Coordinates of C-alpha atoms and ligand atoms in Angstrom, one line a residue:
M148 CA 0.0 0.0 0.0
L149 CA 1.5 3.1 -1.1
P150 CA 1.0 6.4 0.4
P151 CA -1.8 8.2 -1.0
S152 CA -1.4 5.3 -2.8
R153 CA -1.2 3.1 -4.6
R154 CA -1.8 0.2 -6.7
D155 CA 1.1 -1.7 -8.1
F156 CA -0.6 -2.9 -11.1
V157 CA -0.3 -3.3 -14.8
S158 CA -3.1 -1.6 -16.6
L159 CA -4.0 -2.4 -20.1
T160 CA -6.1 0.1 -22.0
V161 CA -8.6 -1.1 -24.5
T162 CA -9.1 1.0 -27.6
E163 CA -12.5 1.7 -29.1
S164 CA -12.2 -1.4 -31.1
G165 CA -11.3 -3.4 -28.0
S166 CA -7.7 -4.3 -29.1
Y167 CA -4.6 -3.4 -27.1
T168 CA -2.2 -1.1 -28.8
N169 CA 1.6 -1.0 -28.5
G170 CA 1.7 2.8 -28.0
K171 CA -0.6 2.7 -25.1
Q172 CA 1.2 -0.2 -23.6
R173 CA 4.4 1.8 -23.8
R174 CA 2.8 4.8 -22.2
Q175 CA 1.3 2.7 -19.5
S176 CA 4.6 1.0 -18.8
C177 CA 6.1 4.4 -18.0
W178 CA 3.0 5.1 -15.9
R179 CA 3.5 1.8 -14.1
K180 CA 7.2 2.6 -13.4
W181 CA 6.1 5.9 -11.9
K182 CA 3.5 4.2 -9.7
Q183 CA 5.9 1.7 -8.4
L184 CA 8.6 4.2 -7.4
S185 CA 8.8 4.7 -3.7
R186 CA 7.2 7.8 -2.2
L187 CA 10.7 9.2 -1.5
Q188 CA 11.7 8.6 -5.1
R189 CA 8.6 10.3 -6.5
S190 CA 9.0 13.3 -4.2
L191 CA 12.5 13.8 -5.3
I192 CA 11.5 13.7 -8.9
L193 CA 8.6 16.0 -8.4
F194 CA 10.9 18.4 -6.3
L195 CA 13.4 18.5 -9.2
L196 CA 10.7 19.1 -11.7
V197 CA 9.3 22.0 -9.6
L198 CA 12.9 23.5 -9.4
L199 CA 13.2 23.2 -13.2
L200 CA 9.9 24.9 -13.7
I201 CA 10.7 27.8 -11.3
G202 CA 14.1 28.1 -13.0
G203 CA 12.3 28.2 -16.4
I204 CA 9.9 30.8 -15.3
A205 CA 12.6 33.0 -13.8
T206 CA 14.5 33.0 -17.0
Y207 CA 11.5 33.6 -19.2
P208 CA 9.5 36.4 -17.8
S209 CA 7.1 36.6 -20.8
L210 CA 6.0 33.0 -20.3
S211 CA 2.6 33.9 -18.9
G212 CA 2.0 36.2 -21.8
H213 CA 2.9 33.3 -24.1
W214 CA 0.4 31.0 -22.4
G215 CA -2.2 33.7 -22.5
A216 CA -1.7 34.0 -26.2
L217 CA -2.6 30.3 -26.8
S218 CA -5.9 30.4 -28.6
D219 CA -8.5 27.6 -28.4
T220 CA -7.5 26.5 -31.9
A221 CA -3.9 26.3 -30.8
V222 CA -4.9 23.9 -28.1
G223 CA -5.6 21.1 -30.6
E224 CA -6.0 17.4 -30.2
K225 CA -2.9 15.4 -29.8
S226 CA -2.2 13.9 -33.2
G227 CA -3.9 10.6 -33.8
E228 CA -5.3 10.2 -30.3
G229 CA -8.6 11.7 -30.8
K230 CA -8.9 12.9 -27.2
Q231 CA -9.6 16.3 -25.6
P232 CA -6.7 18.5 -24.9
F233 CA -5.5 18.7 -21.4
V234 CA -5.7 22.3 -20.2
I235 CA -5.4 24.0 -16.9
E236 CA -6.7 27.4 -16.3
L237 CA -4.2 29.8 -14.6
K238 CA -5.8 32.6 -12.8
N239 CA -5.3 35.8 -14.9
Q240 CA -2.6 34.0 -16.9
G241 CA -4.4 32.2 -19.5
R242 CA -4.2 28.5 -20.1
L243 CA -1.5 26.0 -19.6
L244 CA -1.4 23.1 -22.1
L245 CA -0.2 20.0 -20.4
P246 CA 0.5 16.5 -21.5
E247 CA -2.6 14.4 -21.7
P248 CA -3.1 12.3 -18.6
P249 CA -2.7 8.5 -18.8
S250 CA -5.6 7.1 -20.8
E251 CA -6.7 5.2 -17.7
K252 CA -6.4 7.9 -15.1
R253 CA -5.5 5.7 -12.2
I254 CA -6.5 6.9 -8.9
P255 CA -4.4 6.8 -5.8
H256 CA -5.1 3.4 -4.4
K257 CA -3.9 1.3 -1.7
R258 CA -1.0 -0.1 -3.7
G259 CA -0.2 2.2 -6.5
P260 CA 1.6 5.5 -6.3
P261 CA 0.1 8.9 -6.0
V262 CA -1.1 10.3 -9.2
L263 CA 0.4 13.5 -10.5
R264 CA -2.2 15.9 -9.4
S265 CA -2.1 18.8 -7.1
R266 CA 1.5 19.7 -7.9
L267 CA 0.2 21.3 -11.0
Q268 CA -2.5 23.3 -9.3
S269 CA -2.3 26.7 -7.8
K270 CA -3.0 26.8 -4.1
G271 CA -6.3 28.2 -3.2
N272 CA -9.7 27.4 -1.9
G273 CA -11.2 24.0 -1.9
S274 CA -13.2 24.5 -5.0
E275 CA -10.2 24.5 -7.3
P276 CA -9.7 21.4 -9.4
L277 CA -7.7 18.8 -7.5
V278 CA -6.9 16.5 -10.3
A279 CA -5.2 17.6 -13.4
G280 CA -7.6 17.1 -16.2
V281 CA -10.7 17.9 -14.3
K282 CA -11.5 21.6 -14.3
N283 CA -14.4 23.6 -12.8
V284 CA -15.9 26.3 -14.8
E285 CA -18.0 29.2 -13.5
E286 CA -20.6 29.9 -16.1
E287 CA -21.3 33.5 -17.0
D288 CA -25.1 33.1 -16.7
G289 CA -25.2 32.0 -13.2
N290 CA -23.2 30.7 -10.3
K291 CA -23.9 27.0 -10.9
P292 CA -20.5 25.4 -11.3
L293 CA -20.0 23.1 -14.3
V294 CA -17.5 20.3 -14.4
N295 CA -15.5 19.2 -17.4
S296 CA -14.5 15.6 -17.2
W297 CA -11.2 15.0 -18.7
R298 CA -12.8 13.4 -21.7
G299 CA -14.6 16.7 -22.3
A300 CA -18.1 15.8 -21.2
V301 CA -19.8 18.8 -19.4
I302 CA -21.9 17.8 -16.5
E303 CA -23.6 19.7 -13.7
A304 CA -21.6 19.5 -10.6
E305 CA -24.6 18.3 -8.7
Q306 CA -25.7 16.0 -11.5
G307 CA -26.6 12.7 -10.1
T308 CA -26.1 13.8 -6.5
D309 CA -29.7 13.4 -6.0
L310 CA -30.4 15.9 -3.2
D311 CA -34.1 15.2 -3.5
A312 CA -33.6 11.5 -3.0
K313 CA -31.6 12.3 0.2
R314 CA -34.3 14.6 1.5
K315 CA -37.0 12.0 0.6
D316 CA -35.1 9.2 2.4
K317 CA -34.7 11.2 5.5
A318 CA -38.3 12.3 5.5
T319 CA -39.7 8.9 5.0
E320 CA -37.6 6.8 7.4
P321 CA -40.1 4.4 9.3
T322 CA -40.3 4.6 13.0
D323 CA -41.1 1.0 13.6
P324 CA -37.8 -0.7 14.2
S325 CA -38.3 -3.7 11.9
A326 CA -39.7 -1.5 9.2
L327 CA -36.7 0.7 9.6
V328 CA -34.3 -2.2 9.1
E329 CA -36.1 -3.3 6.1
S330 CA -36.2 0.1 4.5
R331 CA -32.5 0.6 5.0
L332 CA -31.7 -2.8 3.5
E333 CA -33.9 -1.9 0.6
A334 CA -32.0 1.4 0.2
V335 CA -28.7 -0.6 -0.1
R336 CA -30.4 -2.9 -2.7
E337 CA -31.5 0.2 -4.6
A338 CA -28.0 1.7 -4.5
F339 CA -26.6 -1.6 -5.8
R340 CA -29.2 -1.8 -8.6
H341 CA -28.3 1.8 -9.6
A342 CA -24.6 1.0 -9.6
W343 CA -25.2 -2.2 -11.5
K344 CA -27.3 -0.4 -14.1
G345 CA -24.4 1.8 -14.9
Y346 CA -22.1 -1.1 -15.1
K347 CA -24.5 -3.1 -17.3
D348 CA -25.3 -0.3 -19.7
F349 CA -21.7 1.1 -20.2
A350 CA -19.1 -1.3 -19.0
W351 CA -20.5 -4.9 -19.1
G352 CA -17.7 -7.4 -18.9
H353 CA -15.1 -4.8 -18.5
D354 CA -13.1 -4.0 -15.3
E355 CA -14.5 -0.7 -14.1
L356 CA -17.3 1.6 -14.9
K357 CA -16.6 5.3 -15.8
P358 CA -20.1 6.5 -14.9
V359 CA -19.7 10.2 -16.0
S360 CA -18.3 9.5 -19.4
K361 CA -20.6 6.4 -19.7
S362 CA -17.7 4.2 -20.6
Y363 CA -15.3 1.8 -18.9
S364 CA -11.6 1.2 -18.1
E365 CA -9.6 -1.9 -18.1
W366 CA -7.0 -3.0 -15.5
F367 CA -6.6 -6.7 -16.1
G368 CA -9.4 -7.0 -18.7
L369 CA -11.1 -9.8 -16.7
G370 CA -14.5 -8.3 -15.8
L371 CA -13.2 -7.3 -12.4
T372 CA -16.3 -5.4 -11.2
L373 CA -18.6 -8.3 -12.2
I374 CA -16.6 -10.9 -10.3
D375 CA -16.0 -8.7 -7.3
A376 CA -19.8 -8.1 -7.1
L377 CA -21.0 -11.8 -7.4
D378 CA -21.3 -12.6 -3.7
T379 CA -22.7 -9.2 -2.9
M380 CA -25.6 -9.8 -5.3
W381 CA -26.1 -13.2 -3.6
I382 CA -26.2 -11.8 -0.1
L383 CA -28.4 -8.9 -1.1
G384 CA -30.8 -11.4 -2.7
L385 CA -30.6 -9.9 -6.2
K386 CA -31.2 -13.2 -8.1
N387 CA -31.8 -11.8 -11.6
E388 CA -28.7 -9.7 -11.6
F389 CA -26.7 -12.7 -10.2
Q390 CA -28.0 -15.0 -12.9
E391 CA -27.0 -12.6 -15.6
A392 CA -23.5 -12.3 -14.1
R393 CA -23.3 -16.1 -13.7
E394 CA -24.0 -16.5 -17.4
W395 CA -21.2 -14.1 -18.3
V396 CA -18.8 -16.0 -16.1
A397 CA -19.9 -19.3 -17.7
K398 CA -19.7 -18.1 -21.3
E399 CA -17.3 -15.2 -21.5
L400 CA -14.7 -15.4 -18.6
S401 CA -11.4 -16.8 -19.7
F402 CA -8.1 -16.5 -17.9
N403 CA -6.2 -17.8 -20.9
K404 CA -5.1 -14.2 -21.8
N405 CA -1.7 -12.7 -22.5
V406 CA -2.1 -10.1 -19.7
D407 CA 0.0 -9.1 -16.7
V408 CA -2.0 -9.0 -13.5
N409 CA -1.0 -7.9 -10.0
L410 CA -0.8 -11.0 -7.8
F411 CA -2.3 -9.4 -4.7
E412 CA -5.2 -7.5 -6.4
S413 CA -6.2 -10.5 -8.5
T414 CA -6.0 -12.8 -5.6
I415 CA -8.2 -10.7 -3.2
R416 CA -10.7 -9.7 -5.8
I417 CA -10.9 -12.6 -8.4
L418 CA -9.7 -15.7 -6.6
G419 CA -11.4 -14.5 -3.3
G420 CA -14.6 -13.5 -5.1
L421 CA -14.8 -16.9 -6.9
L422 CA -14.2 -18.9 -3.8
S423 CA -16.7 -17.1 -1.7
T424 CA -19.4 -17.3 -4.4
Y425 CA -18.7 -21.0 -4.7
H426 CA -19.2 -21.5 -0.9
L427 CA -22.4 -19.4 -0.8
T428 CA -24.0 -21.0 -3.9
G429 CA -22.4 -24.5 -4.1
D430 CA -22.1 -23.9 -7.8
A431 CA -19.1 -25.8 -9.2
L432 CA -18.6 -23.3 -12.0
F433 CA -17.1 -20.9 -9.5
L434 CA -14.7 -23.5 -8.0
E435 CA -13.5 -24.4 -11.5
K436 CA -12.8 -20.8 -12.3
A437 CA -11.1 -20.3 -8.9
K438 CA -8.8 -23.3 -9.6
D439 CA -7.9 -21.9 -13.0
I440 CA -6.9 -18.4 -11.8
G441 CA -5.2 -19.8 -8.7
S442 CA -3.0 -22.1 -10.7
R443 CA -2.2 -19.4 -13.2
L444 CA -1.0 -17.1 -10.4
M445 CA 1.5 -19.7 -9.0
P446 CA 4.4 -18.6 -11.1
A447 CA 4.7 -15.5 -9.0
F448 CA 6.2 -17.7 -6.2
S449 CA 9.2 -18.8 -8.4
T450 CA 11.7 -16.4 -7.0
P451 CA 15.1 -16.9 -5.4
S452 CA 13.7 -16.2 -2.0
K453 CA 10.1 -17.6 -2.5
I454 CA 8.8 -14.2 -1.6
P455 CA 6.5 -13.7 -4.6
Y456 CA 6.9 -11.1 -7.4
S457 CA 4.2 -8.5 -7.8
D458 CA 3.2 -9.3 -11.4
V459 CA 2.2 -12.4 -13.2
N460 CA 1.3 -13.0 -16.9
I461 CA -1.5 -15.4 -16.5
G462 CA -1.4 -16.5 -20.2
K463 CA 2.4 -17.0 -20.5
G464 CA 2.9 -18.4 -17.0
T465 CA 5.7 -15.9 -16.4
A466 CA 6.2 -13.6 -13.4
H467 CA 8.3 -10.6 -12.7
P468 CA 8.9 -7.7 -10.2
P469 CA 8.5 -4.1 -11.3
R470 CA 11.3 -3.3 -13.8
W471 CA 13.1 -0.8 -11.5
T472 CA 13.2 -2.8 -8.3
S473 CA 13.2 -6.4 -7.1
D474 CA 11.1 -5.5 -4.1
S475 CA 7.6 -6.5 -3.4
T476 CA 5.2 -4.8 -1.0
V477 CA 4.8 -6.4 2.4
A478 CA 1.1 -6.1 2.7
E479 CA 0.7 -7.7 -0.8
V480 CA 2.8 -10.7 -0.1
T481 CA 1.2 -11.3 3.3
S482 CA -2.4 -10.7 2.3
I483 CA -3.0 -13.6 -0.2
Q484 CA -2.9 -16.3 2.4
L485 CA -6.6 -16.8 3.2
E486 CA -7.4 -17.4 -0.5
F487 CA -4.6 -19.8 -1.4
R488 CA -5.0 -21.7 1.9
E489 CA -8.7 -22.1 1.1
L490 CA -7.9 -23.3 -2.4
S491 CA -5.7 -26.0 -1.1
H492 CA -8.4 -26.9 1.3
L493 CA -11.0 -27.3 -1.5
T494 CA -8.7 -29.0 -4.1
G495 CA -6.7 -31.2 -1.7
D496 CA -3.6 -30.0 -3.4
P497 CA -1.2 -28.6 -0.7
K498 CA 1.0 -26.6 -3.1
Y499 CA -1.1 -23.3 -2.8
Q500 CA -1.1 -23.3 1.0
A501 CA 2.6 -24.3 1.1
A502 CA 3.6 -21.4 -1.1
V503 CA 1.8 -18.7 1.0
M504 CA 2.8 -20.2 4.4
E505 CA 6.4 -20.1 3.4
V506 CA 6.1 -16.3 3.0
M507 CA 4.5 -16.1 6.5
R508 CA 7.3 -18.4 7.9
Q509 CA 10.0 -16.1 6.6
V510 CA 8.3 -12.8 7.6
H511 CA 7.8 -14.2 11.1
K512 CA 11.5 -14.5 11.7
L513 CA 12.7 -11.4 9.9
E514 CA 14.8 -8.7 11.5
G515 CA 13.7 -5.1 10.9
K516 CA 10.4 -5.1 12.8
R517 CA 9.7 -2.6 15.6
D518 CA 7.6 -4.0 18.4
G519 CA 5.9 -6.3 15.8
L520 CA 5.4 -3.5 13.2
V521 CA 6.7 -4.3 9.7
P522 CA 8.4 -2.1 7.1
M523 CA 6.6 -1.7 3.8
F524 CA 8.9 -3.5 1.3
I525 CA 10.5 -6.9 1.1
N526 CA 13.1 -8.1 -1.4
T527 CA 12.3 -11.0 -3.7
N528 CA 16.0 -12.0 -4.1
N529 CA 17.2 -12.2 -0.5
G530 CA 13.8 -12.2 1.4
Q531 CA 14.9 -9.3 3.6
F532 CA 12.9 -6.2 4.4
T533 CA 14.0 -3.1 2.7
H534 CA 13.5 0.7 3.2
L535 CA 13.7 0.1 6.9
G536 CA 12.4 2.5 9.5
I537 CA 8.9 3.5 8.3
Y538 CA 6.0 2.0 10.0
T539 CA 2.3 2.6 9.1
L540 CA -1.0 0.9 9.4
G541 CA -1.9 2.5 6.1
A542 CA -1.0 1.8 2.5
R543 CA 1.6 -1.1 1.9
A544 CA 1.4 -2.5 5.4
D545 CA -2.3 -2.5 6.5
S546 CA -3.6 -6.0 5.6
Y547 CA -0.5 -7.7 6.9
Y548 CA -2.0 -7.1 10.4
E549 CA -5.5 -8.0 9.2
Y550 CA -4.4 -11.3 7.8
L551 CA -2.4 -12.4 10.9
L552 CA -5.5 -12.4 12.9
K553 CA -7.8 -13.8 10.1
Q554 CA -5.5 -16.7 9.2
W555 CA -5.4 -17.7 12.9
I556 CA -9.2 -17.6 12.9
Q557 CA -9.6 -19.4 9.5
G558 CA -7.3 -22.3 10.7
G559 CA -9.2 -22.8 14.0
K560 CA -7.0 -20.7 16.3
K561 CA -4.2 -23.2 16.3
E562 CA -1.4 -21.4 14.5
T563 CA 0.2 -19.8 17.5
E564 CA 2.9 -17.9 15.5
L565 CA 0.3 -16.0 13.7
L566 CA -1.4 -15.1 17.0
E567 CA 1.9 -14.1 18.6
D568 CA 2.8 -11.8 15.7
Y569 CA -0.7 -10.3 15.8
L570 CA -0.7 -9.6 19.6
Q571 CA 2.8 -8.2 19.4
A572 CA 1.8 -5.9 16.5
V573 CA -1.3 -4.6 18.5
E574 CA 1.0 -3.7 21.4
G575 CA 3.4 -2.0 18.9
I576 CA 0.5 0.0 17.4
K577 CA -0.5 1.1 20.9
K578 CA 2.9 2.1 21.9
N579 CA 4.3 3.7 18.8
L580 CA 1.3 4.9 16.6
V581 CA -1.7 5.6 18.7
R582 CA -2.0 9.3 19.9
K583 CA -4.8 11.7 20.9
S584 CA -5.9 14.7 18.9
S585 CA -6.9 18.1 20.0
P586 CA -9.5 19.5 20.9
L587 CA -11.8 16.4 20.9
N588 CA -9.2 14.0 22.3
L589 CA -9.8 11.5 19.5
S590 CA -7.6 8.4 19.4
F591 CA -5.9 8.1 16.0
V592 CA -3.2 5.9 14.4
G593 CA -0.3 7.9 13.0
E594 CA 2.9 6.8 11.3
L595 CA 6.6 6.5 12.4
S596 CA 9.4 7.5 10.1
H597 CA 12.9 6.9 11.4
G598 CA 11.8 7.6 14.9
L599 CA 9.7 10.6 14.0
F600 CA 6.0 10.5 14.6
S601 CA 3.7 11.9 12.0
P602 CA -0.1 12.4 12.8
K603 CA -1.1 11.3 9.3
M604 CA -3.8 8.6 9.0
D605 CA -5.0 7.1 5.7
H606 CA -8.7 6.2 5.4
L607 CA -7.3 2.7 4.8
V608 CA -6.4 2.5 8.5
C609 CA -10.1 2.4 9.3
F610 CA -10.1 -1.4 8.8
L611 CA -8.5 -1.5 12.2
P612 CA -11.4 -1.0 14.5
G613 CA -13.2 -3.9 12.8
T614 CA -10.1 -6.2 13.0
L615 CA -9.5 -5.3 16.7
A616 CA -13.2 -6.0 17.4
L617 CA -13.1 -9.3 15.6
G618 CA -10.1 -10.4 17.6
A619 CA -11.8 -9.5 20.9
H620 CA -14.9 -11.4 19.7
H621 CA -12.7 -14.4 19.2
G622 CA -11.3 -14.3 22.7
L623 CA -8.5 -11.8 22.7
D624 CA -7.9 -9.0 25.2
A625 CA -11.1 -7.0 25.9
E626 CA -8.9 -3.8 25.7
H627 CA -8.7 -4.5 22.0
M628 CA -12.4 -3.8 21.9
E629 CA -12.0 -0.6 23.8
L630 CA -9.4 0.6 21.3
A631 CA -11.7 -0.5 18.5
K632 CA -14.5 1.7 19.8
Q633 CA -12.3 4.7 20.2
L634 CA -10.9 4.4 16.7
M635 CA -14.3 3.8 15.3
E636 CA -15.5 7.1 16.6
T637 CA -12.4 8.7 15.0
C638 CA -13.1 7.1 11.6
Y639 CA -16.7 8.3 11.8
Q640 CA -15.5 11.8 12.6
M641 CA -13.4 11.7 9.5
Y642 CA -16.7 11.7 7.6
A643 CA -18.9 13.8 9.9
Q644 CA -16.4 16.7 10.0
M645 CA -16.3 17.0 6.2
E646 CA -18.6 19.4 4.4
T647 CA -19.9 16.6 2.2
G648 CA -20.1 14.0 5.1
L649 CA -17.6 11.9 3.2
A650 CA -14.1 11.2 4.4
P651 CA -11.0 12.2 2.5
E652 CA -8.3 9.7 1.5
I653 CA -5.8 11.0 4.2
V654 CA -6.2 13.2 7.2
H655 CA -3.7 14.8 9.5
F656 CA -4.6 15.2 13.1
N657 CA -3.8 18.2 15.3
T658 CA -2.1 17.2 18.5
Q659 CA -1.3 20.7 19.9
M660 CA -3.5 21.8 22.8
G661 CA -5.7 24.6 21.8
S662 CA -6.1 23.5 18.1
A663 CA -9.3 24.8 16.6
Q664 CA -10.2 21.4 15.0
D665 CA -8.9 17.9 15.2
V666 CA -8.6 17.1 11.5
D667 CA -6.7 18.9 8.8
V668 CA -6.9 17.7 5.2
K669 CA -4.3 18.7 2.7
L670 CA -5.4 19.9 -0.7
A671 CA -4.0 16.8 -2.4
D672 CA -5.7 14.4 0.0
R673 CA -9.3 15.5 -0.4
H674 CA -10.5 12.8 -2.7
N675 CA -12.9 10.0 -1.8
L676 CA -12.7 6.7 -3.8
L677 CA -15.8 5.1 -2.4
R678 CA -13.6 3.0 -0.1
P679 CA -15.2 0.5 2.4
E680 CA -13.0 0.5 5.4
T681 CA -15.1 2.6 7.7
V682 CA -18.4 0.9 6.8
E683 CA -16.6 -2.4 7.2
S684 CA -15.6 -1.6 10.8
L685 CA -19.0 -0.2 11.6
F686 CA -20.4 -3.6 10.6
Y687 CA -18.1 -5.5 13.0
L688 CA -18.8 -3.0 15.8
Y689 CA -22.5 -3.2 15.4
R690 CA -22.5 -7.0 15.1
F691 CA -20.5 -7.3 18.4
T692 CA -22.1 -4.4 20.5
K693 CA -25.6 -4.1 19.0
D694 CA -25.2 -0.3 19.6
K695 CA -27.5 1.4 17.1
K696 CA -25.4 4.4 16.9
Y697 CA -23.1 2.4 14.5
Q698 CA -26.0 1.7 12.1
N699 CA -27.1 5.4 12.3
W700 CA -23.5 6.5 11.5
G701 CA -23.5 4.1 8.5
W702 CA -26.9 5.4 7.4
E703 CA -25.5 9.0 7.4
I704 CA -22.6 7.9 5.3
L705 CA -24.8 6.1 2.8
Q706 CA -26.9 9.3 2.4
S707 CA -23.7 11.2 1.7
F708 CA -22.6 8.8 -0.9
N709 CA -26.1 9.1 -2.5
T710 CA -25.9 12.9 -2.3
Y711 CA -22.4 13.5 -3.7
T712 CA -21.3 10.5 -5.7
R713 CA -24.4 9.0 -7.4
V714 CA -24.5 9.6 -11.1
E715 CA -28.0 10.0 -12.6
T716 CA -27.5 7.7 -15.5
G717 CA -26.2 4.8 -13.4
G718 CA -23.3 4.2 -11.2
Y719 CA -21.4 6.0 -8.4
T720 CA -18.2 8.0 -9.0
S721 CA -15.2 8.7 -6.9
I722 CA -14.8 12.4 -6.2
N723 CA -12.0 14.9 -5.9
N724 CA -13.1 17.1 -3.1
V725 CA -14.9 16.1 0.0
R726 CA -14.7 19.6 1.3
D727 CA -16.7 21.3 -1.5
P728 CA -20.3 20.2 -1.5
K729 CA -21.0 22.7 -4.3
N730 CA -18.5 21.0 -6.6
P731 CA -17.2 17.6 -5.3
S732 CA -15.7 17.2 -8.7
P733 CA -16.4 13.7 -10.0
R734 CA -13.4 11.6 -11.0
D735 CA -15.4 9.4 -13.3
K736 CA -14.5 6.0 -11.8
M737 CA -16.5 3.4 -9.9
E738 CA -13.9 1.1 -8.3
S739 CA -14.9 -2.6 -8.1
F740 CA -14.6 -2.5 -4.4
F741 CA -17.7 -0.2 -4.2
L742 CA -19.8 -3.2 -5.2
G743 CA -17.6 -5.9 -3.8
E744 CA -17.1 -4.3 -0.3
T745 CA -18.8 -1.0 0.4
L746 CA -22.3 -1.9 -0.5
K747 CA -22.0 -5.4 1.0
Y748 CA -20.8 -4.1 4.3
F749 CA -23.6 -1.4 4.3
F750 CA -26.2 -4.3 3.9
L751 CA -24.6 -6.4 6.6
L752 CA -24.4 -3.4 8.9
F753 CA -28.1 -2.6 8.5
S754 CA -29.1 -6.2 8.9
D755 CA -30.1 -7.4 12.4
N756 CA -29.6 -11.0 11.5
P757 CA -26.4 -12.3 13.1
N758 CA -26.6 -15.4 11.0
L759 CA -26.3 -13.5 7.8
I760 CA -22.7 -14.5 7.2
S761 CA -22.1 -15.4 10.8
L762 CA -18.7 -14.2 12.1
D763 CA -18.4 -17.6 13.9
K764 CA -18.5 -19.4 10.7
Y765 CA -16.9 -17.1 8.1
V766 CA -13.9 -14.8 7.9
F767 CA -13.9 -12.0 5.3
N768 CA -11.0 -11.6 3.1
T769 CA -9.6 -8.1 2.7
E770 CA -11.9 -7.6 -0.3
A771 CA -15.0 -8.5 1.8
H772 CA -15.4 -12.0 0.3
P773 CA -16.4 -14.4 3.1
L774 CA -14.5 -17.7 3.3
P775 CA -15.4 -20.5 5.8
I776 CA -13.6 -20.9 9.1
W777 CA -12.3 -24.5 8.9
P778 CA -14.1 -27.0 11.1
Q779 CA -12.3 -27.5 14.5
A780 CA -11.8 -31.2 13.8
E781 CA -9.4 -30.6 11.0
Ligands
DMJ135 C1 -9.6 -3.0 -1.4 O1 -9.1 -3.5 -2.6 C2 -9.2 -3.8 -0.2 O2 -10.0 -3.5 0.9 C3 -7.8 -3.7 0.1 O3 -7.4 -4.4 1.3 C4 -7.6 -2.2 0.4 N1 -8.0 -1.4 -0.7 C5 -9.2 -1.6 -1.3 C6 -10.4 -0.8 -0.7 O4 -10.0 0.4 -0.2

């Protein structure tokens, strides 16, 4: 997990005709290189670029006049690419023509690098565009802001934000408790149907919906959203939608493709999604597909150290690290275990489990931890941690901690090394990373860099209250539950204190006495990607405490998603600015985890049925796909 993050992935872009082009592959290769640089490397490069830019401006005083002179016609399309030019408005300085953004504008994600965004922006109020390529335009005939998507489509800023729907929902909430539960469950089903309509109409069989431009993007070219959403449809009881999707899996899904995929992402979303759907439905189709993708991912483990490479070509059976490093991400190599262990369990072939447990065995005894906290990188040649000294519960490390606990639960609480590592890590978190904010005294989880504490907390860290609560439910120290409750409040405040009611990707907490507010959000960190972690934790906290406040907090968050991210023609979009309700600035992307995780956790949170995916029978993988806890006898 990278800082603002993040995916290490290989993305393929499909042309209008659906074929992959060499030119785009080359561009994306550069993009991928960028994304897999460390945060420090990227910062250095950006710093040098800024210096060069400043030097350039200093030696060319008439530059702004030159930009100003660029006419609309001078800002032509890039030859042969048929896309809109990429223009940034400079206040009183005309327009700056910039290189076109990557054709698949990858968002910062858990395990990719930060996109080049705010560096190109002028500083100012929160309504300025946060991502290069998306600009806000004040129209002359009124104050209503318009948004240009980077593809050039003009939409109303509040298009699809459905304020009326929000008001209606609030006004019509039933007072009878069981009717209230049913109406909230139905609201989640409705949200899912709306998201699915967009996917079906504009992105069917492709990886991700781009709801504003009514198109799609490819990452692996494997129908990622459809596979990620299968078990959600089953759990929500959306039988027709599920049947259509099943037909696609049966007839169209093939893993025999010359395509590079990221081992971690395809394991948690595709292998995990297929395995859980198999368990819920008993339909052998999903097990066959799971076996197919699982065996195609195995070449990743053929490394000198047996610590897997990040990328696998599932058609050729080859694997490789990123071109500029032989490191893998710690969270990635330690968060594929639940799925491969389950595959061995189902097939009777021990090779999958053996490969992932070898990784755990090595990480267990490695030097370089601090009170059980792990660094973010591990070398695939020598099996040692690299880039020592930085400890975070956010991007690149988060799910290491989650999977320590969950493997222990999956295996019937017998694997004591996993438990020891988890318990030690929780103590390490408390000692090194948990601090209190001012003025509200909220507990938060910061980061440690070479001994220096930073009050920075990724939204990704909000998985932690749920994991701590799950551990306490399974018999671990009751103090874990107390910390879980405190952190849950903090994660909720990360939503409640924002003008849109939606949390940003990253916050910084104030720790000085007398601060005016607890949370600061930097301009570059104001995006919301429809992430699940807070809703996930609310689900665990509600299941274990039955305190209705967690359901009510979740309901508020669902309303905010409906108000600011819902696109009228179908789908939900990530947004750039959670602090500007007038113009949240759509990013035109619905991540597969919105259907795979966020909506599923909303549904489970609002349900009062503890047997709906019982937490004594199932353990959720890090993409919200439930896998069975193995029977004690085994
Ligand atoms: C998902 O792919 C998984 O939850 C992963 O563990 C973290 N990142 C996204 C959601 O934010």
